Amino acid sequence: MATMAMMKKPISGGLRIAASRAYASLAVGSDIVSAAPNVSLPKACSYDEGVSSKFATTPLQDIFKGKKVVIFGVPGAFTGVCSAQHVPSYKTNVDKFKAKGIESIVCVSVNDPYVMNGWAEKLEAKDAIEFYGDFDASFHKSLDLTIDLSAALLGTRSHRWSAYVEDGKVKIFNVEKAPSEFKVSGGDHMLAQI
């Protein structure tokens, strides 16, 4: 399990959350499918679509095996940096990623698939990016990429991160030092690394 130091500092009438990561179980060279065994993710959908599919989920192997995928994790749908910067940084670069051979761009968050669907629709990004909900945080827990954001009323969430995965193998991996930071996990940074 990742070691993490949390500090809470009140600033300007709000609460600042800072976290430092020592490591994650996911790393360059690891197999993302093996790192999260038996995990399947529900793709963003309406509740009616969920009912009609009998609440189907997608095995990680179907997302990653035999493909070149860029994946990024965000702390939460409809939150500030995630909505204003993180998703847009990938949406605006879709054609550039495809030119580099990337077959899919995946966004995952500790949210249910219905919230992810509403968020993707609001951002007009559903055609460019595949959105998945990690409703019980099992995917992020398996990768040691969870963070306690209870102080911000979010509970257990994902760190802000990104990875380039080729046939299940992690080739590039970036994790922000704090969930509010946006330095190494965005689309422009990932595009420059591939």
Short mmCIF file of N, CA and C in Angstrom, two decimals, residues 98-182:
data_model
loop_
_atom_site.label_atom_id
_atom_site.label_comp_id
_atom_site.label_asym_id
_atom_site.label_seq_id
_atom_site.Cartn_x
_atom_site.Cartn_y
_atom_site.Cartn_z
N LYS A 98 -4.23 10.40 -31.95
CA LYS A 98 -4.50 9.41 -33.01
C LYS A 98 -3.38 9.38 -34.03
N ALA A 99 -2.80 10.55 -34.34
CA ALA A 99 -1.67 10.61 -35.27
C ALA A 99 -0.46 9.86 -34.74
N LYS A 100 -0.38 9.70 -33.42
CA LYS A 100 0.72 8.95 -32.80
C LYS A 100 0.36 7.48 -32.58
N GLY A 101 -0.79 7.07 -33.11
CA GLY A 101 -1.18 5.67 -33.03
C GLY A 101 -2.01 5.29 -31.81
N ILE A 102 -2.42 6.26 -31.02
CA ILE A 102 -3.23 5.97 -29.85
C ILE A 102 -4.63 5.60 -30.32
N GLU A 103 -5.11 4.44 -29.87
CA GLU A 103 -6.41 3.94 -30.31
C GLU A 103 -7.56 4.43 -29.43
N SER A 104 -7.28 4.67 -28.16
CA SER A 104 -8.34 5.20 -27.29
C SER A 104 -7.75 6.01 -26.15
N ILE A 105 -8.53 6.99 -25.74
CA ILE A 105 -8.21 7.82 -24.58
C ILE A 105 -9.28 7.52 -23.55
N VAL A 106 -8.85 7.16 -22.35
CA VAL A 106 -9.75 6.72 -21.30
C VAL A 106 -9.63 7.65 -20.09
N CYS A 107 -10.78 8.07 -19.58
CA CYS A 107 -10.84 8.84 -18.34
C CYS A 107 -11.56 7.99 -17.31
N VAL A 108 -10.98 7.86 -16.13
CA VAL A 108 -11.60 7.08 -15.06
C VAL A 108 -11.59 7.89 -13.77
N SER A 109 -12.68 7.77 -13.02
CA SER A 109 -12.81 8.49 -11.76
C SER A 109 -13.62 7.65 -10.79
N VAL A 110 -13.42 7.88 -9.50
CA VAL A 110 -14.20 7.20 -8.48
C VAL A 110 -15.57 7.87 -8.44
N ASN A 111 -16.39 7.47 -9.36
CA ASN A 111 -17.77 7.92 -9.50
C ASN A 111 -18.56 6.78 -10.11
N ASP A 112 -19.88 6.86 -10.07
CA ASP A 112 -20.68 5.85 -10.74
C ASP A 112 -20.75 6.17 -12.23
N PRO A 113 -21.12 5.20 -13.06
CA PRO A 113 -21.11 5.42 -14.51
C PRO A 113 -22.16 6.43 -14.97
N TYR A 114 -23.17 6.66 -14.17
CA TYR A 114 -24.23 7.60 -14.55
C TYR A 114 -23.76 9.04 -14.37
N VAL A 115 -23.04 9.29 -13.30
CA VAL A 115 -22.43 10.60 -13.10
C VAL A 115 -21.39 10.85 -14.18
N MET A 116 -20.58 9.84 -14.48
CA MET A 116 -19.56 9.98 -15.53
C MET A 116 -20.21 10.28 -16.87
N ASN A 117 -21.37 9.67 -17.14
CA ASN A 117 -22.08 9.91 -18.39
C ASN A 117 -22.57 11.36 -18.46
N GLY A 118 -23.18 11.83 -17.38
CA GLY A 118 -23.66 13.21 -17.35
C GLY A 118 -22.52 14.20 -17.52
N TRP A 119 -21.39 13.91 -16.89
CA TRP A 119 -20.23 14.79 -16.96
C TRP A 119 -19.66 14.81 -18.38
N ALA A 120 -19.52 13.62 -18.98
CA ALA A 120 -19.00 13.52 -20.35
C ALA A 120 -19.89 14.28 -21.32
N GLU A 121 -21.20 14.16 -21.14
CA GLU A 121 -22.13 14.89 -22.01
C GLU A 121 -22.01 16.40 -21.81
N LYS A 122 -21.89 16.83 -20.55
CA LYS A 122 -21.76 18.26 -20.28
C LYS A 122 -20.49 18.83 -20.90
N LEU A 123 -19.41 18.06 -20.86
CA LEU A 123 -18.13 18.49 -21.44
C LEU A 123 -18.07 18.27 -22.96
N GLU A 124 -19.12 17.67 -23.52
CA GLU A 124 -19.16 17.33 -24.94
C GLU A 124 -17.91 16.56 -25.36
N ALA A 125 -17.56 15.58 -24.53
CA ALA A 125 -16.33 14.82 -24.75
C ALA A 125 -16.57 13.33 -24.95
N LYS A 126 -17.81 12.90 -24.92
CA LYS A 126 -18.12 11.47 -24.98
C LYS A 126 -17.69 10.81 -26.28
N ASP A 127 -17.68 11.56 -27.38
CA ASP A 127 -17.25 10.99 -28.66
C ASP A 127 -15.73 10.91 -28.78
N ALA A 128 -15.02 11.69 -27.99
CA ALA A 128 -13.56 11.75 -28.09
C ALA A 128 -12.85 10.87 -27.06
N ILE A 129 -13.48 10.72 -25.90
CA ILE A 129 -12.86 10.05 -24.75
C ILE A 129 -13.82 8.99 -24.22
N GLU A 130 -13.28 7.83 -23.82
CA GLU A 130 -14.08 6.80 -23.17
C GLU A 130 -14.07 7.10 -21.67
N PHE A 131 -15.23 7.24 -21.07
CA PHE A 131 -15.35 7.53 -19.64
C PHE A 131 -15.80 6.27 -18.91
N TYR A 132 -15.11 5.96 -17.80
CA TYR A 132 -15.46 4.82 -16.97
C TYR A 132 -15.58 5.27 -15.52
N GLY A 133 -16.54 4.69 -14.82
CA GLY A 133 -16.67 4.93 -13.39
C GLY A 133 -16.00 3.83 -12.60
N ASP A 134 -15.29 4.21 -11.58
CA ASP A 134 -14.68 3.26 -10.64
C ASP A 134 -15.51 3.38 -9.36
N PHE A 135 -16.77 2.92 -9.43
CA PHE A 135 -17.77 3.23 -8.42
C PHE A 135 -17.39 2.83 -6.99
N ASP A 136 -16.62 1.79 -6.82
CA ASP A 136 -16.21 1.37 -5.47
C ASP A 136 -14.72 1.58 -5.23
N ALA A 137 -14.05 2.28 -6.13
CA ALA A 137 -12.62 2.59 -6.05
C ALA A 137 -11.73 1.35 -6.13
N SER A 138 -12.27 0.20 -6.55
CA SER A 138 -11.46 -1.02 -6.58
C SER A 138 -10.30 -0.93 -7.57
N PHE A 139 -10.50 -0.26 -8.69
CA PHE A 139 -9.42 -0.09 -9.66
C PHE A 139 -8.29 0.74 -9.06
N HIS A 140 -8.63 1.88 -8.51
CA HIS A 140 -7.61 2.76 -7.94
C HIS A 140 -6.98 2.18 -6.67
N LYS A 141 -7.74 1.45 -5.89
CA LYS A 141 -7.17 0.78 -4.70
C LYS A 141 -6.14 -0.26 -5.14
N SER A 142 -6.46 -1.02 -6.19
CA SER A 142 -5.53 -2.04 -6.68
C SER A 142 -4.22 -1.44 -7.14
N LEU A 143 -4.27 -0.21 -7.66
CA LEU A 143 -3.08 0.47 -8.17
C LEU A 143 -2.41 1.35 -7.12
N ASP A 144 -2.94 1.36 -5.91
CA ASP A 144 -2.44 2.24 -4.84
C ASP A 144 -2.49 3.70 -5.27
N LEU A 145 -3.58 4.08 -5.90
CA LEU A 145 -3.73 5.45 -6.39
C LEU A 145 -4.92 6.17 -5.75
N THR A 146 -5.33 5.72 -4.56
CA THR A 146 -6.42 6.42 -3.88
C THR A 146 -5.86 7.45 -2.91
N ILE A 147 -6.71 8.40 -2.62
CA ILE A 147 -6.39 9.45 -1.67
C ILE A 147 -7.66 9.78 -0.89
N ASP A 148 -7.51 10.07 0.39
CA ASP A 148 -8.66 10.43 1.22
C ASP A 148 -8.89 11.94 1.09
N LEU A 149 -9.96 12.29 0.41
CA LEU A 149 -10.33 13.70 0.25
C LEU A 149 -11.58 14.03 1.04
N SER A 150 -11.73 13.37 2.21
CA SER A 150 -12.89 13.62 3.06
C SER A 150 -12.95 15.08 3.51
N ALA A 151 -11.80 15.70 3.69
CA ALA A 151 -11.79 17.10 4.12
C ALA A 151 -12.45 18.02 3.08
N ALA A 152 -12.48 17.58 1.83
CA ALA A 152 -13.14 18.34 0.75
C ALA A 152 -14.52 17.75 0.44
N LEU A 153 -15.02 16.89 1.34
CA LEU A 153 -16.33 16.25 1.22
C LEU A 153 -16.42 15.29 0.04
N LEU A 154 -15.29 14.70 -0.34
CA LEU A 154 -15.26 13.78 -1.47
C LEU A 154 -15.02 12.33 -1.07
N GLY A 155 -14.53 12.09 0.15
CA GLY A 155 -14.24 10.71 0.57
C GLY A 155 -13.05 10.14 -0.17
N THR A 156 -13.04 8.83 -0.35
CA THR A 156 -11.95 8.16 -1.06
C THR A 156 -12.06 8.47 -2.55
N ARG A 157 -10.99 8.98 -3.10
CA ARG A 157 -10.94 9.36 -4.51
C ARG A 157 -9.63 8.90 -5.13
N SER A 158 -9.48 9.23 -6.39
CA SER A 158 -8.27 8.91 -7.14
C SER A 158 -7.30 10.08 -7.09
N HIS A 159 -6.03 9.76 -7.07
CA HIS A 159 -5.03 10.79 -7.34
C HIS A 159 -5.22 11.24 -8.78
N ARG A 160 -4.70 12.39 -9.12
CA ARG A 160 -4.70 12.86 -10.50
C ARG A 160 -3.47 12.23 -11.16
N TRP A 161 -3.68 11.45 -12.23
CA TRP A 161 -2.59 10.70 -12.84
C TRP A 161 -2.87 10.45 -14.32
N SER A 162 -1.84 9.98 -15.02
CA SER A 162 -1.99 9.59 -16.42
C SER A 162 -0.98 8.51 -16.76
N ALA A 163 -1.30 7.74 -17.79
CA ALA A 163 -0.38 6.68 -18.23
C ALA A 163 -0.59 6.41 -19.72
N TYR A 164 0.48 6.00 -20.36
CA TYR A 164 0.41 5.48 -21.73
C TYR A 164 0.62 3.98 -21.60
N VAL A 165 -0.33 3.20 -22.10
CA VAL A 165 -0.32 1.75 -21.94
C VAL A 165 -0.37 1.11 -23.33
N GLU A 166 0.58 0.22 -23.57
CA GLU A 166 0.65 -0.49 -24.85
C GLU A 166 0.50 -1.98 -24.60
N ASP A 167 -0.56 -2.57 -25.13
CA ASP A 167 -0.85 -3.99 -24.93
C ASP A 167 -0.82 -4.37 -23.44
N GLY A 168 -1.37 -3.49 -22.61
CA GLY A 168 -1.44 -3.75 -21.18
C GLY A 168 -0.23 -3.31 -20.38
N LYS A 169 0.90 -3.07 -21.05
CA LYS A 169 2.13 -2.67 -20.36
C LYS A 169 2.23 -1.15 -20.24
N VAL A 170 2.54 -0.70 -19.05
CA VAL A 170 2.67 0.73 -18.80
C VAL A 170 4.01 1.22 -19.35
N LYS A 171 3.95 2.16 -20.28
CA LYS A 171 5.16 2.71 -20.91
C LYS A 171 5.51 4.07 -20.31
N ILE A 172 4.49 4.84 -19.92
CA ILE A 172 4.69 6.17 -19.31
C ILE A 172 3.70 6.27 -18.16
N PHE A 173 4.14 6.83 -17.04
CA PHE A 173 3.27 6.95 -15.86
C PHE A 173 3.58 8.25 -15.14
N ASN A 174 2.53 9.03 -14.90
CA ASN A 174 2.67 10.33 -14.21
C ASN A 174 1.65 10.44 -13.09
N VAL A 175 2.08 10.92 -11.93
CA VAL A 175 1.16 11.17 -10.81
C VAL A 175 1.44 12.56 -10.27
N GLU A 176 0.39 13.34 -10.11
CA GLU A 176 0.54 14.67 -9.52
C GLU A 176 0.84 14.54 -8.03
N LYS A 177 1.56 15.50 -7.49
CA LYS A 177 1.89 15.49 -6.05
C LYS A 177 0.67 15.75 -5.19
N ALA A 178 -0.26 16.55 -5.67
CA ALA A 178 -1.49 16.86 -4.95
C ALA A 178 -2.64 16.86 -5.94
N PRO A 179 -3.85 16.51 -5.49
CA PRO A 179 -4.98 16.42 -6.42
C PRO A 179 -5.34 17.74 -7.09
N SER A 180 -4.96 18.84 -6.50
CA SER A 180 -5.26 20.15 -7.10
C SER A 180 -4.23 20.57 -8.13
N GLU A 181 -3.10 19.86 -8.20
CA GLU A 181 -2.05 20.20 -9.16
C GLU A 181 -2.36 19.66 -10.54
N PHE A 182 -1.85 20.37 -11.54
CA PHE A 182 -2.04 19.95 -12.93
C PHE A 182 -0.75 20.29 -13.67
#
